């Protein structure tokens, strides 16, 4: 756990954490910097370079950012461009949560610096932003690709 070099495995794991993992195993290893309760049984736990969503005391989403060095398929990681993602993984689409996904990699999402905009501003299209770099990546259950929290 808390492994900055662990690979990204869509729908399964990142950072040495895995989907379905009991949250108490993580909390015994390290206390979060912040906990945000979104619903009675749904929380987000914030750690350096990791954000973990838990529901009913099990991990349901894992997000990595800034200092994370792990990669998807050994090729795509924090700092990769949209062009690199399209070239190595395939076409990118935006899901209903405004995150970016790759159709052939269910359970994996990401965002770039272009998606850091204020309400009402436009970031253009994916093709307008091929030079933008990934800021964070996430994994979640593969059957939840239209997941919208």
Tab-separated table of N, CA, C and O in Angstrom, residues 9-136:
chain	number	residue	atom	x	y	z
A	9	UNK	N	-3.964	-0.671	-12.801
A	9	UNK	CA	-4.683	-1.793	-13.401
A	9	UNK	C	-6.161	-1.417	-13.427
A	9	UNK	O	-6.806	-1.394	-12.366
A	10	UNK	N	-6.677	-1.048	-14.610
A	10	UNK	CA	-8.064	-0.578	-14.706
A	10	UNK	C	-9.056	-1.534	-14.052
A	10	UNK	O	-8.990	-2.744	-14.240
A	11	UNK	N	-9.939	-0.940	-13.243
A	11	UNK	CA	-10.971	-1.721	-12.583
A	11	UNK	C	-10.491	-2.562	-11.422
A	11	UNK	O	-11.287	-3.239	-10.774
A	12	UNK	N	-9.185	-2.513	-11.128
A	12	UNK	CA	-8.639	-3.384	-10.092
A	12	UNK	C	-7.804	-2.682	-9.041
A	12	UNK	O	-8.112	-2.764	-7.859
A	13	UNK	N	-6.723	-1.999	-9.463
A	13	UNK	CA	-5.817	-1.480	-8.437
A	13	UNK	C	-4.956	-0.317	-8.925
A	13	UNK	O	-4.749	-0.124	-10.117
A	14	UNK	N	-4.443	0.415	-7.934
A	14	UNK	CA	-3.460	1.486	-8.137
A	14	UNK	C	-2.824	1.773	-6.781
A	14	UNK	O	-3.478	1.676	-5.745
A	15	UNK	N	-1.562	2.089	-6.784
A	15	UNK	CA	-0.885	2.481	-5.560
A	15	UNK	C	-0.728	1.388	-4.523
A	15	UNK	O	-0.429	1.658	-3.368
A	16	UNK	N	-0.954	0.143	-4.930
A	16	UNK	CA	-0.907	-0.946	-3.970
A	16	UNK	C	-2.237	-1.168	-3.262
A	16	UNK	O	-2.356	-2.038	-2.409
A	17	UNK	N	-3.256	-0.396	-3.635
A	17	UNK	CA	-4.614	-0.562	-3.112
A	17	UNK	C	-5.420	-1.298	-4.168
A	17	UNK	O	-5.094	-1.245	-5.346
A	18	UNK	N	-6.504	-1.942	-3.761
A	18	UNK	CA	-7.332	-2.610	-4.751
A	18	UNK	C	-8.815	-2.381	-4.466
A	18	UNK	O	-9.219	-2.159	-3.318
A	19	UNK	N	-9.602	-2.407	-5.517
A	19	UNK	CA	-11.043	-2.231	-5.413
A	19	UNK	C	-11.605	-3.383	-4.575
A	19	UNK	O	-11.263	-4.542	-4.794
A	20	UNK	N	-12.450	-3.055	-3.618
A	20	UNK	CA	-13.032	-4.054	-2.733
A	20	UNK	C	-12.243	-4.276	-1.446
A	20	UNK	O	-12.701	-4.968	-0.538
A	21	UNK	N	-11.054	-3.686	-1.354
A	21	UNK	CA	-10.215	-3.838	-0.169
A	21	UNK	C	-10.909	-3.226	1.057
A	21	UNK	O	-11.462	-2.127	0.971
A	22	UNK	N	-10.872	-3.893	2.199
A	22	UNK	CA	-11.441	-3.301	3.418
A	22	UNK	C	-10.678	-2.026	3.795
A	22	UNK	O	-9.442	-2.022	3.820
A	23	UNK	N	-11.397	-0.970	4.079
A	23	UNK	CA	-10.768	0.317	4.374
A	23	UNK	C	-9.966	0.273	5.673
A	23	UNK	O	-8.960	0.987	5.806
A	24	UNK	N	-10.342	-0.581	6.611
A	24	UNK	CA	-9.624	-0.628	7.886
A	24	UNK	C	-8.169	-1.057	7.708
A	24	UNK	O	-7.295	-0.630	8.446
A	25	UNK	N	-7.878	-1.865	6.685
A	25	UNK	CA	-6.480	-2.270	6.421
A	25	UNK	C	-5.635	-1.059	6.032
A	25	UNK	O	-4.461	-0.977	6.379
A	26	UNK	N	-6.239	-0.129	5.301
A	26	UNK	CA	-5.532	1.088	4.897
A	26	UNK	C	-5.358	2.011	6.097
A	26	UNK	O	-4.285	2.562	6.325
A	27	UNK	N	-6.412	2.167	6.871
A	27	UNK	CA	-6.387	3.092	8.008
A	27	UNK	C	-5.458	2.635	9.122
A	27	UNK	O	-4.966	3.460	9.897
A	28	UNK	N	-5.182	1.337	9.207
A	28	UNK	CA	-4.212	0.882	10.201
A	28	UNK	C	-2.783	1.203	9.755
A	28	UNK	O	-1.894	1.338	10.589
A	29	UNK	N	-2.577	1.353	8.455
A	29	UNK	CA	-1.245	1.679	7.936
A	29	UNK	C	-0.961	3.183	7.992
A	29	UNK	O	0.169	3.593	8.239
A	30	UNK	N	-1.992	4.000	7.758
A	30	UNK	CA	-1.775	5.451	7.715
A	30	UNK	C	-3.095	6.187	7.909
A	30	UNK	O	-4.113	5.790	7.354
A	31	UNK	N	-3.042	7.285	8.623
A	31	UNK	CA	-4.230	8.126	8.787
A	31	UNK	C	-4.317	9.086	7.605
A	31	UNK	O	-3.306	9.627	7.166
A	32	UNK	N	-5.523	9.331	7.100
A	32	UNK	CA	-5.672	10.285	5.997
A	32	UNK	C	-5.436	11.719	6.461
A	32	UNK	O	-5.603	12.039	7.644
A	33	UNK	N	-5.047	12.574	5.526
A	33	UNK	CA	-4.886	13.992	5.812
A	33	UNK	C	-6.245	14.649	6.036
A	33	UNK	O	-6.371	15.596	6.806
A	34	UNK	N	-7.255	14.105	5.338
A	34	UNK	CA	-8.600	14.672	5.398
A	34	UNK	C	-9.597	13.582	5.033
A	34	UNK	O	-9.304	12.718	4.209
A	35	UNK	N	-10.778	13.622	5.637
A	35	UNK	CA	-11.880	12.723	5.289
A	35	UNK	C	-13.089	13.594	4.980
A	35	UNK	O	-13.406	14.512	5.738
A	36	UNK	N	-13.728	13.290	3.883
A	36	UNK	CA	-14.925	14.041	3.484
A	36	UNK	C	-16.086	13.058	3.341
A	36	UNK	O	-16.036	12.164	2.503
A	37	UNK	N	-17.108	13.234	4.175
A	37	UNK	CA	-18.286	12.370	4.092
A	37	UNK	C	-19.241	12.967	3.074
A	37	UNK	O	-19.702	14.097	3.210
A	38	UNK	N	-19.541	12.204	2.020
A	38	UNK	CA	-20.423	12.675	0.960
A	38	UNK	C	-21.841	12.146	1.125
A	38	UNK	O	-22.796	12.778	0.706
A	39	UNK	N	-21.961	10.975	1.685
A	39	UNK	CA	-23.243	10.336	1.985
A	39	UNK	C	-23.023	9.559	3.279
A	39	UNK	O	-21.873	9.341	3.678
A	40	UNK	N	-24.097	9.085	3.933
A	40	UNK	CA	-23.892	8.385	5.215
A	40	UNK	C	-22.858	7.258	5.168
A	40	UNK	O	-22.101	7.089	6.098
A	41	UNK	N	-22.791	6.500	4.090
A	41	UNK	CA	-21.834	5.384	4.025
A	41	UNK	C	-20.823	5.555	2.895
A	41	UNK	O	-20.225	4.590	2.437
A	42	UNK	N	-20.632	6.791	2.420
A	42	UNK	CA	-19.702	7.058	1.319
A	42	UNK	C	-18.766	8.180	1.730
A	42	UNK	O	-19.200	9.288	2.035
A	43	UNK	N	-17.464	7.878	1.755
A	43	UNK	CA	-16.457	8.848	2.174
A	43	UNK	C	-15.309	8.907	1.176
A	43	UNK	O	-14.996	7.915	0.522
A	44	UNK	N	-14.674	10.079	1.123
A	44	UNK	CA	-13.423	10.229	0.385
A	44	UNK	C	-12.326	10.463	1.412
A	44	UNK	O	-12.475	11.305	2.300
A	45	UNK	N	-11.244	9.710	1.291
A	45	UNK	CA	-10.104	9.827	2.190
A	45	UNK	C	-8.929	10.357	1.388
A	45	UNK	O	-8.569	9.785	0.348
A	46	UNK	N	-8.329	11.435	1.856
A	46	UNK	CA	-7.261	12.108	1.131
A	46	UNK	C	-5.916	11.843	1.810
A	46	UNK	O	-5.750	12.070	3.004
A	47	UNK	N	-4.975	11.352	1.011
A	47	UNK	CA	-3.605	11.109	1.436
A	47	UNK	C	-2.698	11.835	0.436
A	47	UNK	O	-3.147	12.241	-0.624
A	48	UNK	N	-1.412	11.972	0.744
A	48	UNK	CA	-0.473	12.518	-0.249
A	48	UNK	C	-0.479	11.630	-1.479
A	48	UNK	O	-0.257	10.423	-1.366
A	49	UNK	N	-0.754	12.195	-2.627
A	49	UNK	CA	-0.741	11.517	-3.934
A	49	UNK	C	-1.830	10.466	-4.132
A	49	UNK	O	-1.878	9.834	-5.182
A	50	UNK	N	-2.709	10.247	-3.153
A	50	UNK	CA	-3.793	9.271	-3.270
A	50	UNK	C	-5.090	9.847	-2.720
A	50	UNK	O	-5.077	10.532	-1.701
A	51	UNK	N	-6.188	9.539	-3.375
A	51	UNK	CA	-7.523	9.775	-2.820
A	51	UNK	C	-8.281	8.470	-2.976
A	51	UNK	O	-8.298	7.883	-4.059
A	52	UNK	N	-8.870	8.025	-1.895
A	52	UNK	CA	-9.585	6.749	-1.905
A	52	UNK	C	-11.035	7.002	-1.533
A	52	UNK	O	-11.320	7.651	-0.523
A	53	UNK	N	-11.951	6.502	-2.359
A	53	UNK	CA	-13.371	6.552	-2.035
A	53	UNK	C	-13.753	5.210	-1.441
A	53	UNK	O	-13.364	4.162	-1.958
A	54	UNK	N	-14.512	5.263	-0.352
A	54	UNK	CA	-14.959	4.025	0.271
A	54	UNK	C	-16.460	4.106	0.521
A	54	UNK	O	-17.001	5.157	0.807
A	55	UNK	N	-17.085	2.963	0.334
A	55	UNK	CA	-18.511	2.834	0.597
A	55	UNK	C	-18.716	1.530	1.349
A	55	UNK	O	-18.141	0.504	0.969
A	56	UNK	N	-19.482	1.585	2.414
A	56	UNK	CA	-19.696	0.398	3.258
A	56	UNK	C	-18.376	-0.232	3.687
A	56	UNK	O	-18.222	-1.449	3.693
A	57	UNK	N	-17.386	0.635	3.975
A	57	UNK	CA	-16.086	0.241	4.503
A	57	UNK	C	-15.215	-0.547	3.537
A	57	UNK	O	-14.292	-1.250	3.944
A	58	UNK	N	-15.501	-0.422	2.232
A	58	UNK	CA	-14.664	-1.046	1.197
A	58	UNK	C	-14.266	-0.006	0.155
A	58	UNK	O	-15.042	0.893	-0.165
A	59	UNK	N	-13.071	-0.158	-0.395
A	59	UNK	CA	-12.571	0.750	-1.427
A	59	UNK	C	-13.393	0.566	-2.710
A	59	UNK	O	-13.566	-0.558	-3.183
A	60	UNK	N	-13.898	1.691	-3.259
A	60	UNK	CA	-14.639	1.623	-4.520
A	60	UNK	C	-13.978	2.433	-5.629
A	60	UNK	O	-14.266	2.214	-6.797
A	61	UNK	N	-13.099	3.378	-5.262
A	61	UNK	CA	-12.360	4.169	-6.250
A	61	UNK	C	-10.988	4.494	-5.676
A	61	UNK	O	-10.861	4.721	-4.477
A	62	UNK	N	-10.000	4.556	-6.550
A	62	UNK	CA	-8.639	4.927	-6.156
A	62	UNK	C	-8.155	5.962	-7.162
A	62	UNK	O	-8.172	5.715	-8.368
A	63	UNK	N	-7.739	7.119	-6.666
A	63	UNK	CA	-7.220	8.174	-7.531
A	63	UNK	C	-5.784	8.481	-7.134
A	63	UNK	O	-5.445	8.479	-5.948
A	64	UNK	N	-4.942	8.724	-8.131
A	64	UNK	CA	-3.539	9.054	-7.891
A	64	UNK	C	-3.219	10.362	-8.598
A	64	UNK	O	-3.817	10.692	-9.618
A	65	UNK	N	-2.272	11.105	-8.031
A	65	UNK	CA	-1.891	12.381	-8.638
A	65	UNK	C	-0.444	12.726	-8.321
A	65	UNK	O	0.305	11.881	-7.841
A	66	UNK	N	-0.069	13.929	-8.571
A	66	UNK	CA	1.239	14.560	-8.435
A	66	UNK	C	2.454	13.638	-8.445
A	66	UNK	O	3.038	13.422	-9.477
A	67	UNK	N	2.878	13.091	-7.340
A	67	UNK	CA	4.140	12.347	-7.269
A	67	UNK	C	4.038	10.885	-7.685
A	67	UNK	O	5.019	10.155	-7.604
A	68	UNK	N	2.871	10.454	-8.138
A	68	UNK	CA	2.683	9.050	-8.496
A	68	UNK	C	3.471	8.713	-9.761
A	68	UNK	O	3.389	9.421	-10.763
A	69	UNK	N	4.230	7.626	-9.716
A	69	UNK	CA	5.072	7.230	-10.852
A	69	UNK	C	4.579	5.968	-11.559
A	69	UNK	O	5.075	5.623	-12.634
A	70	UNK	N	3.622	5.265	-10.969
A	70	UNK	CA	3.084	4.058	-11.590
A	70	UNK	C	2.434	4.382	-12.933
A	70	UNK	O	1.983	5.500	-13.161
A	71	UNK	N	2.393	3.396	-13.813
A	71	UNK	CA	1.902	3.634	-15.167
A	71	UNK	C	0.889	2.577	-15.567
A	71	UNK	O	0.875	1.477	-15.044
A	72	UNK	N	0.080	2.930	-16.525
A	72	UNK	CA	-0.871	2.011	-17.139
A	72	UNK	C	-0.171	1.361	-18.328
A	72	UNK	O	0.362	2.065	-19.197
A	73	UNK	N	-0.145	0.033	-18.342
A	73	UNK	CA	0.528	-0.725	-19.412
A	73	UNK	C	1.990	-0.313	-19.558
A	73	UNK	O	2.570	-0.425	-20.642
A	74	UNK	N	2.592	0.187	-18.475
A	74	UNK	CA	3.988	0.601	-18.493
A	74	UNK	C	4.249	1.838	-19.328
A	74	UNK	O	5.396	2.213	-19.530
A	75	UNK	N	3.186	2.508	-19.817
A	75	UNK	CA	3.372	3.600	-20.762
A	75	UNK	C	2.728	4.927	-20.380
A	75	UNK	O	3.272	5.977	-20.681
A	76	UNK	N	1.559	4.888	-19.754
A	76	UNK	CA	0.801	6.118	-19.510
A	76	UNK	C	0.764	6.405	-18.015
A	76	UNK	O	0.398	5.542	-17.219
A	77	UNK	N	1.127	7.641	-17.654
A	77	UNK	CA	1.138	8.024	-16.248
A	77	UNK	C	0.895	9.507	-16.079
A	77	UNK	O	0.586	10.227	-17.048
A	78	UNK	N	1.048	9.980	-14.855
A	78	UNK	CA	0.925	11.404	-14.570
A	78	UNK	C	1.958	12.130	-15.443
A	78	UNK	O	3.116	11.742	-15.505
A	79	UNK	N	1.502	13.150	-16.160
A	79	UNK	CA	2.392	13.900	-17.046
A	79	UNK	C	2.326	13.469	-18.504
A	79	UNK	O	2.803	14.185	-19.381
A	80	UNK	N	1.737	12.302	-18.783
A	80	UNK	CA	1.554	11.898	-20.189
A	80	UNK	C	0.556	12.846	-20.846
A	80	UNK	O	-0.339	13.380	-20.192
A	81	UNK	N	0.688	13.058	-22.143
A	81	UNK	CA	-0.223	13.950	-22.859
A	81	UNK	C	-1.412	13.174	-23.429
A	81	UNK	O	-1.356	11.949	-23.581
A	82	UNK	N	-2.459	13.899	-23.780
A	82	UNK	CA	-3.604	13.268	-24.432
A	82	UNK	C	-3.178	12.614	-25.741
A	82	UNK	O	-3.685	11.549	-26.095
A	83	UNK	N	-2.255	13.230	-26.447
A	83	UNK	CA	-1.748	12.637	-27.690
A	83	UNK	C	-1.139	11.258	-27.407
A	83	UNK	O	-1.409	10.289	-28.112
A	84	UNK	N	-0.335	11.157	-26.360
A	84	UNK	CA	0.285	9.874	-26.002
A	84	UNK	C	-0.777	8.843	-25.633
A	84	UNK	O	-0.667	7.672	-26.020
A	85	UNK	N	-1.807	9.262	-24.899
A	85	UNK	CA	-2.874	8.338	-24.517
A	85	UNK	C	-3.558	7.799	-25.765
A	85	UNK	O	-3.733	6.588	-25.920
A	86	UNK	N	-3.934	8.690	-26.676
A	86	UNK	CA	-4.607	8.254	-27.911
A	86	UNK	C	-3.713	7.350	-28.745
A	86	UNK	O	-4.159	6.350	-29.290
A	87	UNK	N	-2.446	7.705	-28.841
A	87	UNK	CA	-1.507	6.936	-29.658
A	87	UNK	C	-1.275	5.531	-29.087
A	87	UNK	O	-1.202	4.558	-29.830
A	88	UNK	N	-1.189	5.412	-27.763
A	88	UNK	CA	-0.827	4.136	-27.142
A	88	UNK	C	-2.019	3.302	-26.680
A	88	UNK	O	-1.925	2.078	-26.619
A	89	UNK	N	-3.155	3.971	-26.344
A	89	UNK	CA	-4.291	3.236	-25.786
A	89	UNK	C	-5.536	3.262	-26.665
A	89	UNK	O	-6.375	2.381	-26.552
A	90	UNK	N	-5.688	4.309	-27.476
A	90	UNK	CA	-6.866	4.409	-28.326
A	90	UNK	C	-7.648	5.686	-28.087
A	90	UNK	O	-7.234	6.549	-27.316
A	91	UNK	N	-8.799	5.800	-28.758
A	91	UNK	CA	-9.593	7.031	-28.679
A	91	UNK	C	-10.053	7.359	-27.253
A	91	UNK	O	-10.405	6.472	-26.477
A	92	UNK	N	-10.045	8.646	-26.951
A	92	UNK	CA	-10.463	9.164	-25.648
A	92	UNK	C	-11.862	9.745	-25.790
A	92	UNK	O	-12.157	10.421	-26.784
A	93	UNK	N	-12.707	9.495	-24.788
A	93	UNK	CA	-14.020	10.133	-24.752
A	93	UNK	C	-14.235	10.722	-23.356
A	93	UNK	O	-13.556	10.347	-22.404
A	94	UNK	N	-15.175	11.638	-23.266
A	94	UNK	CA	-15.526	12.238	-21.989
A	94	UNK	C	-16.767	11.539	-21.462
A	94	UNK	O	-17.741	11.369	-22.194
A	95	UNK	N	-16.737	11.108	-20.193
A	95	UNK	CA	-17.913	10.430	-19.635
A	95	UNK	C	-18.866	11.440	-19.008
A	95	UNK	O	-18.596	12.650	-19.011
A	96	UNK	N	-19.965	10.963	-18.458
A	96	UNK	CA	-20.975	11.865	-17.914
A	96	UNK	C	-20.497	12.619	-16.682
A	96	UNK	O	-21.106	13.600	-16.278
A	97	UNK	N	-19.384	12.200	-16.084
A	97	UNK	CA	-18.808	12.907	-14.941
A	97	UNK	C	-17.777	13.937	-15.366
A	97	UNK	O	-17.097	14.505	-14.525
A	98	UNK	N	-17.633	14.144	-16.673
A	98	UNK	CA	-16.638	15.057	-17.239
A	98	UNK	C	-15.206	14.572	-17.035
A	98	UNK	O	-14.265	15.345	-17.124
A	99	UNK	N	-15.033	13.293	-16.741
A	99	UNK	CA	-13.706	12.694	-16.710
A	99	UNK	C	-13.435	12.115	-18.089
A	99	UNK	O	-14.349	11.874	-18.866
A	100	UNK	N	-12.182	11.876	-18.372
A	100	UNK	CA	-11.794	11.278	-19.645
A	100	UNK	C	-11.602	9.779	-19.452
A	100	UNK	O	-11.062	9.340	-18.434
A	101	UNK	N	-12.047	9.014	-20.441
A	101	UNK	CA	-11.886	7.563	-20.404
A	101	UNK	C	-11.431	7.074	-21.770
A	101	UNK	O	-11.568	7.781	-22.769
A	102	UNK	N	-10.890	5.885	-21.793
A	102	UNK	CA	-10.505	5.209	-23.029
A	102	UNK	C	-11.405	3.988	-23.134
A	102	UNK	O	-11.431	3.153	-22.224
A	103	UNK	N	-12.151	3.908	-24.224
A	103	UNK	CA	-13.177	2.875	-24.375
A	103	UNK	C	-12.669	1.464	-24.089
A	103	UNK	O	-13.350	0.669	-23.449
A	104	UNK	N	-11.489	1.145	-24.537
A	104	UNK	CA	-10.964	-0.212	-24.385
A	104	UNK	C	-10.321	-0.482	-23.020
A	104	UNK	O	-9.732	-1.545	-22.818
A	105	UNK	N	-10.430	0.476	-22.088
A	105	UNK	CA	-9.853	0.315	-20.755
A	105	UNK	C	-10.894	0.650	-19.687
A	105	UNK	O	-10.771	1.644	-18.966
A	106	UNK	N	-11.950	-0.179	-19.581
A	106	UNK	CA	-12.985	0.093	-18.586
A	106	UNK	C	-12.410	0.063	-17.169
A	106	UNK	O	-11.507	-0.717	-16.875
A	107	UNK	N	-12.926	0.960	-16.337
A	107	UNK	CA	-12.433	1.045	-14.966
A	107	UNK	C	-11.247	1.960	-14.804
A	107	UNK	O	-10.596	1.970	-13.761
A	108	UNK	N	-10.955	2.779	-15.828
A	108	UNK	CA	-9.837	3.729	-15.784
A	108	UNK	C	-10.345	5.088	-16.257
A	108	UNK	O	-11.038	5.176	-17.270
A	109	UNK	N	-10.024	6.136	-15.517
A	109	UNK	CA	-10.370	7.495	-15.929
A	109	UNK	C	-9.212	8.419	-15.597
A	109	UNK	O	-8.309	8.059	-14.840
A	110	UNK	N	-9.251	9.622	-16.163
A	110	UNK	CA	-8.195	10.594	-15.898
A	110	UNK	C	-8.673	11.981	-16.295
A	110	UNK	O	-9.703	12.142	-16.950
A	111	UNK	N	-7.936	12.977	-15.889
A	111	UNK	CA	-8.173	14.358	-16.303
A	111	UNK	C	-6.838	15.030	-16.552
A	111	UNK	O	-5.799	14.588	-16.047
A	112	UNK	N	-6.896	16.117	-17.310
A	112	UNK	CA	-5.688	16.860	-17.643
A	112	UNK	C	-5.808	18.285	-17.145
A	112	UNK	O	-6.867	18.727	-16.698
A	113	UNK	N	-4.741	19.018	-17.315
A	113	UNK	CA	-4.723	20.422	-16.918
A	113	UNK	C	-5.765	21.231	-17.685
A	113	UNK	O	-6.266	22.232	-17.186
A	114	UNK	N	-6.170	20.803	-18.871
A	114	UNK	CA	-7.169	21.532	-19.661
A	114	UNK	C	-8.538	21.487	-19.012
A	114	UNK	O	-9.366	22.356	-19.245
A	115	UNK	N	-8.789	20.485	-18.183
A	115	UNK	CA	-10.114	20.343	-17.569
A	115	UNK	C	-10.221	21.121	-16.260
A	115	UNK	O	-11.237	21.085	-15.597
A	116	UNK	N	-9.154	21.849	-15.886
A	116	UNK	CA	-9.190	22.717	-14.703
A	116	UNK	C	-9.723	24.083	-15.115
A	116	UNK	O	-8.967	25.035	-15.303
A	117	UNK	N	-11.014	24.181	-15.273
A	117	UNK	CA	-11.616	25.438	-15.717
A	117	UNK	C	-12.680	25.872	-14.731
A	117	UNK	O	-13.172	25.088	-13.933
A	118	UNK	N	-13.020	27.128	-14.816
A	118	UNK	CA	-14.093	27.668	-13.978
A	118	UNK	C	-15.426	27.437	-14.675
A	118	UNK	O	-15.492	27.316	-15.894
A	119	UNK	N	-16.492	27.364	-13.886
A	119	UNK	CA	-17.834	27.187	-14.451
A	119	UNK	C	-18.086	28.210	-15.552
A	119	UNK	O	-17.760	29.381	-15.411
A	120	UNK	N	-18.647	27.731	-16.629
A	120	UNK	CA	-18.993	28.616	-17.741
A	120	UNK	C	-17.900	28.768	-18.779
A	120	UNK	O	-18.150	29.214	-19.887
A	121	UNK	N	-16.663	28.402	-18.447
A	121	UNK	CA	-15.573	28.465	-19.422
A	121	UNK	C	-15.587	27.200	-20.262
A	121	UNK	O	-16.098	26.172	-19.851
A	122	UNK	N	-15.029	27.282	-21.435
A	122	UNK	CA	-14.957	26.118	-22.309
A	122	UNK	C	-13.508	25.665	-22.438
A	122	UNK	O	-12.609	26.485	-22.563
A	123	UNK	N	-13.293	24.366	-22.397
A	123	UNK	CA	-11.943	23.834	-22.587
A	123	UNK	C	-11.742	23.325	-24.007
A	123	UNK	O	-10.690	22.830	-24.347
A	124	UNK	N	-12.763	23.456	-24.851
A	124	UNK	CA	-12.660	22.986	-26.225
A	124	UNK	C	-12.862	21.482	-26.299
A	124	UNK	O	-13.436	20.875	-25.413
A	125	UNK	N	-12.350	20.891	-27.345
A	125	UNK	CA	-12.506	19.457	-27.550
A	125	UNK	C	-11.238	18.717	-27.133
A	125	UNK	O	-10.186	19.336	-26.914
A	126	UNK	N	-11.345	17.431	-27.069
A	126	UNK	CA	-10.168	16.617	-26.767
A	126	UNK	C	-9.078	16.883	-27.802
A	126	UNK	O	-7.915	17.093	-27.450
A	127	UNK	N	-9.454	16.927	-29.072
A	127	UNK	CA	-8.456	17.164	-30.123
A	127	UNK	C	-7.821	18.547	-30.042
A	127	UNK	O	-6.713	18.741	-30.535
A	128	UNK	N	-8.504	19.514	-29.411
A	128	UNK	CA	-7.914	20.850	-29.204
A	128	UNK	C	-6.855	20.828	-28.112
A	128	UNK	O	-6.115	21.792	-27.952
A	129	UNK	N	-6.820	19.746	-27.338
A	129	UNK	CA	-5.982	19.707	-26.136
A	129	UNK	C	-5.012	18.538	-26.112
A	129	UNK	O	-4.630	18.064	-25.033
A	130	UNK	N	-4.585	18.059	-27.252
A	130	UNK	CA	-3.717	16.883	-27.310
A	130	UNK	C	-2.365	17.086	-26.626
A	130	UNK	O	-1.705	16.119	-26.249
A	131	UNK	N	-1.973	18.342	-26.429
A	131	UNK	CA	-0.701	18.622	-25.763
A	131	UNK	C	-0.833	18.716	-24.240
A	131	UNK	O	0.161	18.809	-23.532
A	132	UNK	N	-2.058	18.633	-23.726
A	132	UNK	CA	-2.277	18.767	-22.278
A	132	UNK	C	-1.888	17.482	-21.552
A	132	UNK	O	-2.041	16.381	-22.058
A	133	UNK	N	-1.385	17.654	-20.324
A	133	UNK	CA	-0.838	16.541	-19.547
A	133	UNK	C	-1.821	16.039	-18.489
A	133	UNK	O	-2.556	16.817	-17.895
A	134	UNK	N	-1.749	14.742	-18.240
A	134	UNK	CA	-2.569	14.115	-17.208
A	134	UNK	C	-2.158	14.646	-15.834
A	134	UNK	O	-0.980	14.660	-15.493
A	135	UNK	N	-3.166	15.066	-15.052
A	135	UNK	CA	-2.942	15.534	-13.677
A	135	UNK	C	-3.287	14.469	-12.653
A	135	UNK	O	-2.674	14.408	-11.598
A	136	UNK	N	-4.313	13.667	-12.931
A	136	UNK	CA	-4.684	12.576	-12.032
A	136	UNK	C	-5.260	11.428	-12.842
A	136	UNK	O	-5.740	11.624	-13.944
